[in-house]
């Protein structure tokens, strides 16, 4: 493509070094946070989670280009202060979306990365202004833009003097209605073939629902993405925007844990030890992610236990035979992993006792159960 004078792939890929974080290098860069900054406490909590699981960039919109004029439009300058403070506290980079020249002027000296949203991908005036800013730009692909149009939009920024553009695939509009948009993972490979610019993927806006975000995120890494931009809210049920597609901190942590292996399978890394080293913070972040995962799994186990209760009569609830069989099988697994079998037995006897009690109360109390046990 002749017109891609600056964006086309010639000799090597662009790596953007932002205070030691390399975007477009070997490491997968995880960016996360709420769709919109809603309060100091909300963004602070999000920042803590992003940091703990190995993320490098905190996201949070302060000017929200909403489909409806009556939806929450963002906190503006007040939100910027909350975002920058939270990111600074946890040593994260901050990214936020700009929608016009005023918002760009407001954020450009305070934020680490500027985002141009899908709806503004062909706002050529804004692209030119972002090209004059001294900060990297995440350029989202437009909802109906071809890869060529997307790269030409990047060319505007490059041509205006800013060499640091990060392309972001976030789903395109298709005839499919089961997801908000359709994540076009082919575009990652195509964009990387045509251009030297880093490419990241936002599975959140493509999916519009949380259940398929982890698999899309992992697929994006294997498709060649250099990073992920994911919506995560401390309490998605209360989110003022995009709550239905926001992971909660536990889900985010679980995904982050899984990324480590996925990254390794394509010769990439996740959670570089160079930044965190073998520091207390690093080990704590891993412990926190593991703990969140354990609680999520235990909660899932209790849901299944409840379903089993519905199929059993009250006198058949305790099944010592089955309990022994589980312990024997898991003891072998534990042995292989050099996990102390005594500890395994202690943990499982607690789980079994609780499960039995839970099943009995489920049968005798019926729906009142949820107040008796809050899982
Ligand atoms: C966002 O990141 O919150 C956003 C509005 O994304 P997009 O521009 O991709 O819709
Ligand atoms: Mn959003």
mmCIF file of C-alpha atoms and ligand atoms in Angstrom:
data_model
loop_
_atom_site.group_PDB
_atom_site.id
_atom_site.type_symbol
_atom_site.label_atom_id
_atom_site.label_comp_id
_atom_site.label_asym_id
_atom_site.label_seq_id
_atom_site.Cartn_x
_atom_site.Cartn_y
_atom_site.Cartn_z
ATOM 1 C CA UNK A 1 0.000 0.000 0.000
ATOM 2 C CA UNK A 2 1.755 3.042 -1.378
ATOM 3 C CA UNK A 3 -0.140 5.537 0.734
ATOM 4 C CA UNK A 4 1.209 4.032 3.921
ATOM 5 C CA UNK A 5 4.401 6.038 3.694
ATOM 6 C CA UNK A 6 5.090 5.956 7.394
ATOM 7 C CA UNK A 7 2.876 3.185 8.758
ATOM 8 C CA UNK A 8 3.992 0.354 6.487
ATOM 9 C CA UNK A 9 6.316 -2.374 7.661
ATOM 10 C CA UNK A 10 9.848 -1.793 6.405
ATOM 11 C CA UNK A 11 12.698 -2.553 8.724
ATOM 12 C CA UNK A 12 11.522 -3.862 12.006
ATOM 13 C CA UNK A 13 8.676 -3.257 14.379
ATOM 14 C CA UNK A 14 8.053 -0.182 16.483
ATOM 15 C CA UNK A 15 8.566 -0.614 20.189
ATOM 16 C CA UNK A 16 7.272 2.162 22.389
ATOM 17 C CA UNK A 17 9.201 2.607 25.588
ATOM 18 C CA UNK A 18 7.112 4.296 28.231
ATOM 19 C CA UNK A 19 8.965 4.677 31.497
ATOM 20 C CA UNK A 20 10.451 1.226 31.099
ATOM 21 C CA UNK A 21 7.286 -0.457 29.833
ATOM 22 C CA UNK A 22 7.827 -1.619 26.286
ATOM 23 C CA UNK A 23 4.719 -1.725 24.098
ATOM 24 C CA UNK A 24 5.269 -3.860 21.026
ATOM 25 C CA UNK A 25 8.147 -5.836 22.552
ATOM 26 C CA UNK A 26 8.178 -9.434 23.696
ATOM 27 C CA UNK A 27 6.038 -8.776 26.723
ATOM 28 C CA UNK A 28 2.248 -8.790 26.481
ATOM 29 C CA UNK A 29 0.985 -5.531 27.959
ATOM 30 C CA UNK A 30 -2.212 -5.772 29.956
ATOM 31 C CA UNK A 31 -4.277 -2.588 30.212
ATOM 32 C CA UNK A 32 -7.356 -2.638 32.394
ATOM 33 C CA UNK A 33 -9.812 -0.558 34.297
ATOM 34 C CA UNK A 34 -13.364 0.682 34.183
ATOM 35 C CA UNK A 35 -15.094 2.020 31.110
ATOM 36 C CA UNK A 36 -15.523 5.318 32.940
ATOM 37 C CA UNK A 37 -13.902 6.872 35.975
ATOM 38 C CA UNK A 38 -16.762 7.239 38.465
ATOM 39 C CA UNK A 39 -15.097 8.172 41.748
ATOM 40 C CA UNK A 40 -11.693 8.371 43.398
ATOM 41 C CA UNK A 41 -12.383 5.170 45.345
ATOM 42 C CA UNK A 42 -13.583 3.240 42.293
ATOM 43 C CA UNK A 43 -10.534 4.007 40.162
ATOM 44 C CA UNK A 44 -8.197 3.465 43.105
ATOM 45 C CA UNK A 45 -9.604 -0.001 43.646
ATOM 46 C CA UNK A 46 -9.324 -0.773 39.946
ATOM 47 C CA UNK A 47 -5.701 0.424 39.927
ATOM 48 C CA UNK A 48 -4.850 -1.860 42.828
ATOM 49 C CA UNK A 49 -6.255 -4.860 40.977
ATOM 50 C CA UNK A 50 -4.504 -4.005 37.706
ATOM 51 C CA UNK A 51 -1.189 -3.689 39.524
ATOM 52 C CA UNK A 52 -1.608 -6.856 41.557
ATOM 53 C CA UNK A 53 -2.255 -9.062 38.569
ATOM 54 C CA UNK A 54 0.633 -7.764 36.503
ATOM 55 C CA UNK A 55 -1.116 -5.095 34.401
ATOM 56 C CA UNK A 56 0.899 -2.091 33.305
ATOM 57 C CA UNK A 57 -1.707 0.450 32.211
ATOM 58 C CA UNK A 58 -4.816 1.773 33.966
ATOM 59 C CA UNK A 59 -7.706 2.729 31.725
ATOM 60 C CA UNK A 60 -10.648 4.933 32.610
ATOM 61 C CA UNK A 61 -12.786 7.186 30.441
ATOM 62 C CA UNK A 62 -13.472 10.728 31.551
ATOM 63 C CA UNK A 63 -15.138 11.960 28.354
ATOM 64 C CA UNK A 64 -17.490 9.235 27.247
ATOM 65 C CA UNK A 65 -18.733 9.239 23.663
ATOM 66 C CA UNK A 66 -22.019 7.526 24.492
ATOM 67 C CA UNK A 67 -24.500 6.288 21.944
ATOM 68 C CA UNK A 68 -27.283 8.104 23.791
ATOM 69 C CA UNK A 69 -26.966 11.731 24.928
ATOM 70 C CA UNK A 70 -28.804 10.765 28.115
ATOM 71 C CA UNK A 71 -26.217 8.197 29.222
ATOM 72 C CA UNK A 72 -23.445 9.057 31.712
ATOM 73 C CA UNK A 73 -21.012 11.346 29.891
ATOM 74 C CA UNK A 74 -18.014 11.078 32.214
ATOM 75 C CA UNK A 75 -16.561 13.158 35.056
ATOM 76 C CA UNK A 76 -14.307 15.347 32.906
ATOM 77 C CA UNK A 77 -11.427 17.090 34.650
ATOM 78 C CA UNK A 78 -12.348 15.776 38.084
ATOM 79 C CA UNK A 79 -12.126 12.243 36.690
ATOM 80 C CA UNK A 80 -8.739 12.987 35.164
ATOM 81 C CA UNK A 81 -7.347 13.863 38.590
ATOM 82 C CA UNK A 82 -8.720 10.638 40.081
ATOM 83 C CA UNK A 83 -7.290 8.569 37.239
ATOM 84 C CA UNK A 84 -3.837 10.128 37.332
ATOM 85 C CA UNK A 85 -3.655 9.910 41.129
ATOM 86 C CA UNK A 86 -4.676 6.238 41.177
ATOM 87 C CA UNK A 87 -2.231 5.303 38.411
ATOM 88 C CA UNK A 88 0.578 7.208 40.127
ATOM 89 C CA UNK A 89 -0.092 5.534 43.457
ATOM 90 C CA UNK A 90 0.385 2.078 41.959
ATOM 91 C CA UNK A 91 3.118 2.897 39.467
ATOM 92 C CA UNK A 92 0.851 2.310 36.467
ATOM 93 C CA UNK A 93 0.642 4.201 33.206
ATOM 94 C CA UNK A 94 -2.702 5.857 32.501
ATOM 95 C CA UNK A 95 -4.730 5.896 29.295
ATOM 96 C CA UNK A 96 -7.863 7.889 28.618
ATOM 97 C CA UNK A 97 -9.944 8.786 25.598
ATOM 98 C CA UNK A 98 -10.066 12.240 24.044
ATOM 99 C CA UNK A 99 -12.957 13.346 21.878
ATOM 100 C CA UNK A 100 -11.997 16.827 20.675
ATOM 101 C CA UNK A 101 -9.312 19.478 20.904
ATOM 102 C CA UNK A 102 -10.416 20.698 24.355
ATOM 103 C CA UNK A 103 -10.284 17.262 25.927
ATOM 104 C CA UNK A 104 -6.942 16.611 24.238
ATOM 105 C CA UNK A 105 -5.509 19.866 25.619
ATOM 106 C CA UNK A 106 -6.786 19.010 29.055
ATOM 107 C CA UNK A 107 -5.234 15.544 29.254
ATOM 108 C CA UNK A 108 -2.139 15.628 27.075
ATOM 109 C CA UNK A 109 0.327 16.795 29.711
ATOM 110 C CA UNK A 110 -1.071 14.637 32.472
ATOM 111 C CA UNK A 111 -1.821 11.315 30.867
ATOM 112 C CA UNK A 112 0.689 8.729 29.577
ATOM 113 C CA UNK A 113 -1.318 7.435 26.614
ATOM 114 C CA UNK A 114 -4.055 9.136 24.611
ATOM 115 C CA UNK A 115 -6.937 7.032 23.287
ATOM 116 C CA UNK A 116 -8.898 7.852 20.165
ATOM 117 C CA UNK A 117 -12.140 5.934 20.174
ATOM 118 C CA UNK A 118 -13.752 3.876 17.443
ATOM 119 C CA UNK A 119 -16.291 6.613 16.750
ATOM 120 C CA UNK A 120 -13.524 9.135 16.146
ATOM 121 C CA UNK A 121 -11.204 6.988 14.065
ATOM 122 C CA UNK A 122 -11.856 9.135 11.029
ATOM 123 C CA UNK A 123 -12.073 12.453 12.865
ATOM 124 C CA UNK A 124 -9.153 13.706 10.804
ATOM 125 C CA UNK A 125 -8.862 16.968 12.686
ATOM 126 C CA UNK A 126 -8.509 15.091 15.948
ATOM 127 C CA UNK A 127 -5.986 12.690 14.389
ATOM 128 C CA UNK A 128 -3.857 15.626 13.251
ATOM 129 C CA UNK A 129 -4.018 17.190 16.713
ATOM 130 C CA UNK A 130 -3.049 13.890 18.332
ATOM 131 C CA UNK A 131 -0.172 13.801 15.871
ATOM 132 C CA UNK A 132 1.137 17.004 17.446
ATOM 133 C CA UNK A 133 0.897 15.656 20.977
ATOM 134 C CA UNK A 134 3.952 14.264 22.622
ATOM 135 C CA UNK A 135 2.244 11.104 23.878
ATOM 136 C CA UNK A 136 1.569 7.672 22.370
ATOM 137 C CA UNK A 137 -1.890 7.238 20.892
ATOM 138 C CA UNK A 138 -4.087 4.150 21.090
ATOM 139 C CA UNK A 139 -6.099 4.293 17.886
ATOM 140 C CA UNK A 140 -9.224 2.146 17.998
ATOM 141 C CA UNK A 141 -10.497 0.690 14.788
ATOM 142 C CA UNK A 142 -13.787 2.238 13.653
ATOM 143 C CA UNK A 143 -16.913 0.129 13.840
ATOM 144 C CA UNK A 144 -17.153 -0.094 10.062
ATOM 145 C CA UNK A 145 -13.584 0.667 9.053
ATOM 146 C CA UNK A 146 -11.502 -1.601 6.859
ATOM 147 C CA UNK A 147 -7.960 -2.380 7.955
ATOM 148 C CA UNK A 148 -6.755 -0.053 5.217
ATOM 149 C CA UNK A 149 -8.850 2.852 6.501
ATOM 150 C CA UNK A 150 -7.625 2.147 10.015
ATOM 151 C CA UNK A 151 -3.993 2.209 8.924
ATOM 152 C CA UNK A 152 -4.575 5.397 6.940
ATOM 153 C CA UNK A 153 -6.024 6.960 10.071
ATOM 154 C CA UNK A 154 -2.799 5.967 11.855
ATOM 155 C CA UNK A 155 -0.883 7.522 8.959
ATOM 156 C CA UNK A 156 -2.513 10.893 9.767
ATOM 157 C CA UNK A 157 -1.062 10.776 13.285
ATOM 158 C CA UNK A 158 2.357 9.653 12.084
ATOM 159 C CA UNK A 159 2.378 12.265 9.319
ATOM 160 C CA UNK A 160 1.616 14.996 11.840
ATOM 161 C CA UNK A 161 4.795 14.069 13.681
ATOM 162 C CA UNK A 162 3.847 11.531 16.310
ATOM 163 C CA UNK A 163 5.582 8.184 15.660
ATOM 164 C CA UNK A 164 3.944 6.407 18.585
ATOM 165 C CA UNK A 165 0.671 4.888 17.464
ATOM 166 C CA UNK A 166 -0.775 1.716 18.972
ATOM 167 C CA UNK A 167 -3.489 0.127 16.855
ATOM 168 C CA UNK A 168 -6.414 -1.360 18.761
ATOM 169 C CA UNK A 169 -8.852 -3.866 17.288
ATOM 170 C CA UNK A 170 -12.121 -3.597 19.239
ATOM 171 C CA UNK A 171 -14.688 -5.387 17.080
ATOM 172 C CA UNK A 172 -16.536 -4.360 13.960
ATOM 173 C CA UNK A 173 -20.209 -4.169 13.143
ATOM 174 C CA UNK A 174 -21.515 -7.250 11.359
ATOM 175 C CA UNK A 175 -24.915 -8.909 10.952
ATOM 176 C CA UNK A 176 -24.271 -10.892 14.153
ATOM 177 C CA UNK A 177 -26.358 -9.802 17.129
ATOM 178 C CA UNK A 178 -25.315 -12.253 19.857
ATOM 179 C CA UNK A 179 -22.308 -10.085 20.624
ATOM 180 C CA UNK A 180 -22.104 -6.297 20.667
ATOM 181 C CA UNK A 181 -19.677 -6.323 17.727
ATOM 182 C CA UNK A 182 -17.575 -9.007 16.074
ATOM 183 C CA UNK A 183 -13.952 -9.256 17.145
ATOM 184 C CA UNK A 184 -11.916 -9.415 13.965
ATOM 185 C CA UNK A 185 -8.806 -11.310 14.958
ATOM 186 C CA UNK A 186 -7.711 -11.638 11.351
ATOM 187 C CA UNK A 187 -7.193 -7.889 11.459
ATOM 188 C CA UNK A 188 -4.443 -8.338 14.049
ATOM 189 C CA UNK A 189 -2.398 -10.490 11.701
ATOM 190 C CA UNK A 190 -3.202 -8.332 8.679
ATOM 191 C CA UNK A 191 -2.311 -5.091 10.479
ATOM 192 C CA UNK A 192 0.954 -6.574 11.716
ATOM 193 C CA UNK A 193 1.765 -7.803 8.251
ATOM 194 C CA UNK A 194 1.150 -4.391 6.702
ATOM 195 C CA UNK A 195 2.449 -2.167 9.461
ATOM 196 C CA UNK A 196 5.272 -1.938 11.996
ATOM 197 C CA UNK A 197 2.970 -0.460 14.634
ATOM 198 C CA UNK A 198 2.070 -2.392 17.796
ATOM 199 C CA UNK A 199 -1.418 -3.898 17.777
ATOM 200 C CA UNK A 200 -3.515 -4.476 20.855
ATOM 201 C CA UNK A 201 -6.971 -5.996 21.230
ATOM 202 C CA UNK A 202 -9.976 -4.824 23.238
ATOM 203 C CA UNK A 203 -12.239 -7.860 23.599
ATOM 204 C CA UNK A 204 -14.628 -6.022 25.939
ATOM 205 C CA UNK A 205 -16.288 -3.708 23.426
ATOM 206 C CA UNK A 206 -16.356 -6.470 20.833
ATOM 207 C CA UNK A 207 -18.062 -8.984 23.115
ATOM 208 C CA UNK A 208 -20.371 -6.688 25.056
ATOM 209 C CA UNK A 209 -20.691 -9.522 27.578
ATOM 210 C CA UNK A 210 -18.252 -10.962 30.082
ATOM 211 C CA UNK A 211 -18.508 -14.703 29.517
ATOM 212 C CA UNK A 212 -16.454 -14.858 26.318
ATOM 213 C CA UNK A 213 -13.912 -12.137 27.149
ATOM 214 C CA UNK A 214 -11.257 -14.452 28.653
ATOM 215 C CA UNK A 215 -11.284 -16.769 25.634
ATOM 216 C CA UNK A 216 -11.230 -13.835 23.191
ATOM 217 C CA UNK A 217 -8.349 -12.285 25.123
ATOM 218 C CA UNK A 218 -6.341 -15.501 24.964
ATOM 219 C CA UNK A 219 -7.141 -15.962 21.296
ATOM 220 C CA UNK A 220 -5.940 -12.401 20.684
ATOM 221 C CA UNK A 221 -2.564 -13.215 22.186
ATOM 222 C CA UNK A 222 -2.144 -16.283 20.018
ATOM 223 C CA UNK A 223 -3.259 -14.201 17.017
ATOM 224 C CA UNK A 224 -0.256 -11.948 17.624
ATOM 225 C CA UNK A 225 -1.615 -9.081 19.712
ATOM 226 C CA UNK A 226 0.972 -7.118 21.674
ATOM 227 C CA UNK A 227 -1.412 -6.305 24.460
ATOM 228 C CA UNK A 228 -4.956 -6.259 25.753
ATOM 229 C CA UNK A 229 -7.276 -3.455 26.764
ATOM 230 C CA UNK A 230 -9.933 -4.869 29.055
ATOM 231 C CA UNK A 231 -12.764 -3.315 31.004
ATOM 232 C CA UNK A 232 -12.731 -4.244 34.675
ATOM 233 C CA UNK A 233 -14.847 -2.645 37.400
ATOM 234 C CA UNK A 234 -14.609 -3.203 41.169
ATOM 235 C CA UNK A 235 -18.365 -3.751 41.150
ATOM 236 C CA UNK A 236 -19.730 -4.215 37.604
ATOM 237 C CA UNK A 237 -23.348 -4.312 38.794
ATOM 238 C CA UNK A 238 -23.015 -0.666 39.847
ATOM 239 C CA UNK A 239 -21.062 0.545 36.810
ATOM 240 C CA UNK A 240 -22.341 3.721 35.186
ATOM 241 C CA UNK A 241 -21.297 2.494 31.765
ATOM 242 C CA UNK A 242 -20.571 -0.861 30.161
ATOM 243 C CA UNK A 243 -21.144 -2.817 33.388
ATOM 244 C CA UNK A 244 -22.465 -5.790 31.440
ATOM 245 C CA UNK A 245 -19.141 -6.250 29.707
ATOM 246 C CA UNK A 246 -16.876 -5.408 32.642
ATOM 247 C CA UNK A 247 -15.002 -8.190 34.373
ATOM 248 C CA UNK A 248 -14.957 -8.093 38.155
ATOM 249 C CA UNK A 249 -11.558 -8.091 39.905
ATOM 250 C CA UNK A 250 -11.634 -11.871 40.443
ATOM 251 C CA UNK A 251 -12.391 -12.586 36.799
ATOM 252 C CA UNK A 252 -9.705 -10.143 35.737
ATOM 253 C CA UNK A 253 -7.163 -11.782 38.040
ATOM 254 C CA UNK A 254 -8.077 -15.211 36.778
ATOM 255 C CA UNK A 255 -7.624 -14.134 33.172
ATOM 256 C CA UNK A 256 -4.286 -12.537 34.005
ATOM 257 C CA UNK A 257 -3.103 -15.789 35.556
ATOM 258 C CA UNK A 258 -4.015 -17.688 32.439
ATOM 259 C CA UNK A 259 -2.249 -15.205 30.174
ATOM 260 C CA UNK A 260 1.108 -16.208 31.526
ATOM 261 C CA UNK A 261 0.869 -19.624 29.884
ATOM 262 C CA UNK A 262 -0.793 -18.405 26.709
ATOM 263 C CA UNK A 263 1.942 -15.820 26.232
ATOM 264 C CA UNK A 264 4.626 -18.453 26.747
ATOM 265 C CA UNK A 265 3.010 -20.705 24.134
ATOM 266 C CA UNK A 266 3.627 -18.058 21.445
ATOM 267 C CA UNK A 267 7.077 -17.143 22.705
ATOM 268 C CA UNK A 268 5.902 -14.007 24.469
ATOM 269 C CA UNK A 269 5.993 -13.127 28.134
ATOM 270 C CA UNK A 270 3.484 -11.765 30.573
ATOM 271 C CA UNK A 271 4.290 -10.057 33.906
ATOM 272 C CA UNK A 272 7.882 -9.304 33.297
ATOM 273 C CA UNK A 273 10.035 -10.003 36.300
ATOM 274 C CA UNK A 274 12.261 -7.102 35.277
ATOM 275 C CA UNK A 275 9.862 -4.539 36.678
ATOM 276 C CA UNK A 276 8.615 -6.318 39.729
ATOM 277 C CA UNK A 277 11.560 -8.633 40.164
ATOM 278 C CA UNK A 278 11.270 -11.274 42.784
ATOM 279 C CA UNK A 279 10.003 -8.633 45.107
ATOM 280 C CA UNK A 280 7.492 -8.985 47.888
ATOM 281 C CA UNK A 281 5.023 -7.033 45.747
ATOM 282 C CA UNK A 282 5.453 -9.482 42.881
ATOM 283 C CA UNK A 283 4.917 -12.540 45.061
ATOM 284 C CA UNK A 284 1.983 -10.871 46.774
ATOM 285 C CA UNK A 285 0.398 -10.066 43.429
ATOM 286 C CA UNK A 286 0.661 -13.720 42.477
ATOM 287 C CA UNK A 287 -0.756 -14.864 45.816
ATOM 288 C CA UNK A 288 -3.652 -12.428 45.424
ATOM 289 C CA UNK A 289 -4.417 -13.694 41.930
ATOM 290 C CA UNK A 290 -4.282 -17.321 43.109
ATOM 291 C CA UNK A 291 -6.521 -16.554 46.087
ATOM 292 C CA UNK A 292 -9.113 -14.853 43.888
ATOM 293 C CA UNK A 293 -9.056 -17.870 41.615
ATOM 294 C CA UNK A 294 -9.473 -20.267 44.541
ATOM 295 C CA UNK A 295 -12.461 -18.367 45.888
ATOM 296 C CA UNK A 296 -14.022 -18.251 42.419
ATOM 297 C CA UNK A 297 -13.560 -22.012 42.046
ATOM 298 C CA UNK A 298 -14.852 -22.769 45.542
ATOM 299 C CA UNK A 299 -17.890 -20.682 44.823
ATOM 300 C CA UNK A 300 -18.434 -22.567 41.573
ATOM 301 C CA UNK A 301 -18.120 -25.829 43.513
ATOM 302 C CA UNK A 302 -20.815 -24.690 45.941
ATOM 303 C CA UNK A 303 -23.149 -23.921 43.079
ATOM 304 C CA UNK A 304 -22.728 -27.485 41.811
ATOM 305 C CA UNK A 305 -23.185 -28.832 45.330
ATOM 306 C CA UNK A 306 -26.486 -27.004 45.491
ATOM 307 C CA UNK A 307 -27.584 -28.550 42.205
ATOM 308 C CA UNK A 308 -26.673 -32.010 43.524
ATOM 309 C CA UNK A 309 -28.805 -31.387 46.619
ATOM 310 C CA UNK A 310 -31.833 -30.941 44.388
ATOM 311 C CA UNK A 311 -31.401 -34.471 43.036
ATOM 312 C CA UNK A 312 -30.905 -36.221 46.409
ATOM 313 C CA UNK A 313 -33.206 -37.161 49.240
ATOM 314 C CA UNK A 314 -32.334 -35.812 52.702
ATOM 315 C CA UNK A 315 -31.039 -39.148 54.070
ATOM 316 C CA UNK A 316 -28.653 -39.640 51.141
ATOM 317 C CA UNK A 317 -26.822 -36.370 51.464
ATOM 318 C CA UNK A 318 -23.691 -37.568 53.205
ATOM 319 C CA UNK A 319 -21.882 -40.095 51.035
ATOM 320 C CA UNK A 320 -18.696 -41.145 52.844
ATOM 321 C CA UNK A 321 -17.814 -43.492 50.053
ATOM 322 C CA UNK A 322 -17.702 -40.691 47.539
ATOM 323 C CA UNK A 323 -15.765 -38.477 49.966
ATOM 324 C CA UNK A 324 -13.084 -41.165 50.383
ATOM 325 C CA UNK A 325 -12.868 -41.639 46.657
ATOM 326 C CA UNK A 326 -12.303 -37.891 46.150
ATOM 327 C CA UNK A 327 -9.644 -37.749 48.865
ATOM 328 C CA UNK A 328 -7.810 -40.777 47.442
ATOM 329 C CA UNK A 329 -7.785 -39.372 43.962
ATOM 330 C CA UNK A 330 -6.681 -35.918 45.070
ATOM 331 C CA UNK A 331 -4.009 -37.361 47.381
ATOM 332 C CA UNK A 332 -2.323 -38.823 44.336
ATOM 333 C CA UNK A 333 -2.451 -35.456 42.583
ATOM 334 C CA UNK A 334 -1.125 -33.792 45.736
ATOM 335 C CA UNK A 335 1.698 -36.296 45.987
ATOM 336 C CA UNK A 336 2.792 -35.532 42.432
ATOM 337 C CA UNK A 337 2.770 -31.840 43.214
ATOM 338 C CA UNK A 338 4.469 -32.370 46.593
ATOM 339 C CA UNK A 339 1.513 -30.778 48.316
ATOM 340 C CA UNK A 340 1.173 -32.055 51.936
ATOM 341 C CA UNK A 341 -1.572 -34.738 51.977
ATOM 342 C CA UNK A 342 -2.506 -33.870 55.566
ATOM 343 C CA UNK A 343 -3.318 -30.338 54.578
ATOM 344 C CA UNK A 344 -5.351 -31.575 51.625
ATOM 345 C CA UNK A 345 -7.380 -33.822 53.957
ATOM 346 C CA UNK A 346 -7.992 -31.006 56.408
ATOM 347 C CA UNK A 347 -9.136 -28.625 53.689
ATOM 348 C CA UNK A 348 -11.424 -31.215 52.138
ATOM 349 C CA UNK A 349 -12.978 -32.323 55.382
ATOM 350 C CA UNK A 350 -13.973 -28.662 55.935
ATOM 351 C CA UNK A 351 -15.321 -28.439 52.391
ATOM 352 C CA UNK A 352 -17.276 -31.702 52.753
ATOM 353 C CA UNK A 353 -18.734 -30.744 56.131
ATOM 354 C CA UNK A 354 -19.799 -27.414 54.829
ATOM 355 C CA UNK A 355 -21.213 -28.889 51.629
ATOM 356 C CA UNK A 356 -23.339 -31.347 53.617
ATOM 357 C CA UNK A 357 -24.610 -28.619 55.904
ATOM 358 C CA UNK A 358 -25.265 -26.469 52.860
ATOM 359 C CA UNK A 359 -27.195 -29.206 51.081
ATOM 360 C CA UNK A 360 -29.298 -29.943 54.158
ATOM 361 C CA UNK A 361 -30.198 -26.305 54.665
ATOM 362 C CA UNK A 362 -30.843 -25.964 50.970
ATOM 363 C CA UNK A 363 -33.419 -28.743 51.194
ATOM 364 C CA UNK A 364 -34.995 -27.613 54.420
ATOM 365 C CA UNK A 365 -34.886 -23.835 53.910
ATOM 366 C CA UNK A 366 -35.362 -23.732 50.152
ATOM 367 C CA UNK A 367 -34.886 -20.255 48.806
ATOM 368 C CA UNK A 368 -34.136 -18.823 52.229
ATOM 369 C CA UNK A 369 -30.717 -20.381 51.755
ATOM 370 C CA UNK A 370 -29.134 -17.451 50.053
ATOM 371 C CA UNK A 371 -29.495 -15.421 53.219
ATOM 372 C CA UNK A 372 -28.218 -18.251 55.407
ATOM 373 C CA UNK A 373 -25.104 -18.675 53.251
ATOM 374 C CA UNK A 374 -23.839 -15.853 51.204
ATOM 375 C CA UNK A 375 -21.807 -17.328 48.393
HETATM 376 C C1 LIG B 1 -13.993 2.690 25.462
HETATM 377 O O1 LIG B 1 -12.832 2.251 25.393
HETATM 378 O O2 LIG B 1 -14.586 2.858 26.543
HETATM 379 C C2 LIG B 1 -14.720 2.948 24.217
HETATM 380 C C3 LIG B 1 -15.703 3.856 24.159
HETATM 381 O O3 LIG B 1 -14.322 2.171 23.209
HETATM 382 P P1 LIG B 1 -14.676 2.204 21.649
HETATM 383 O O4 LIG B 1 -14.242 3.544 21.163
HETATM 384 O O5 LIG B 1 -13.867 1.082 21.110
HETATM 385 O O6 LIG B 1 -16.152 1.965 21.523
HETATM 386 MN MN1 LIG B 2 -16.635 1.150 27.416
#
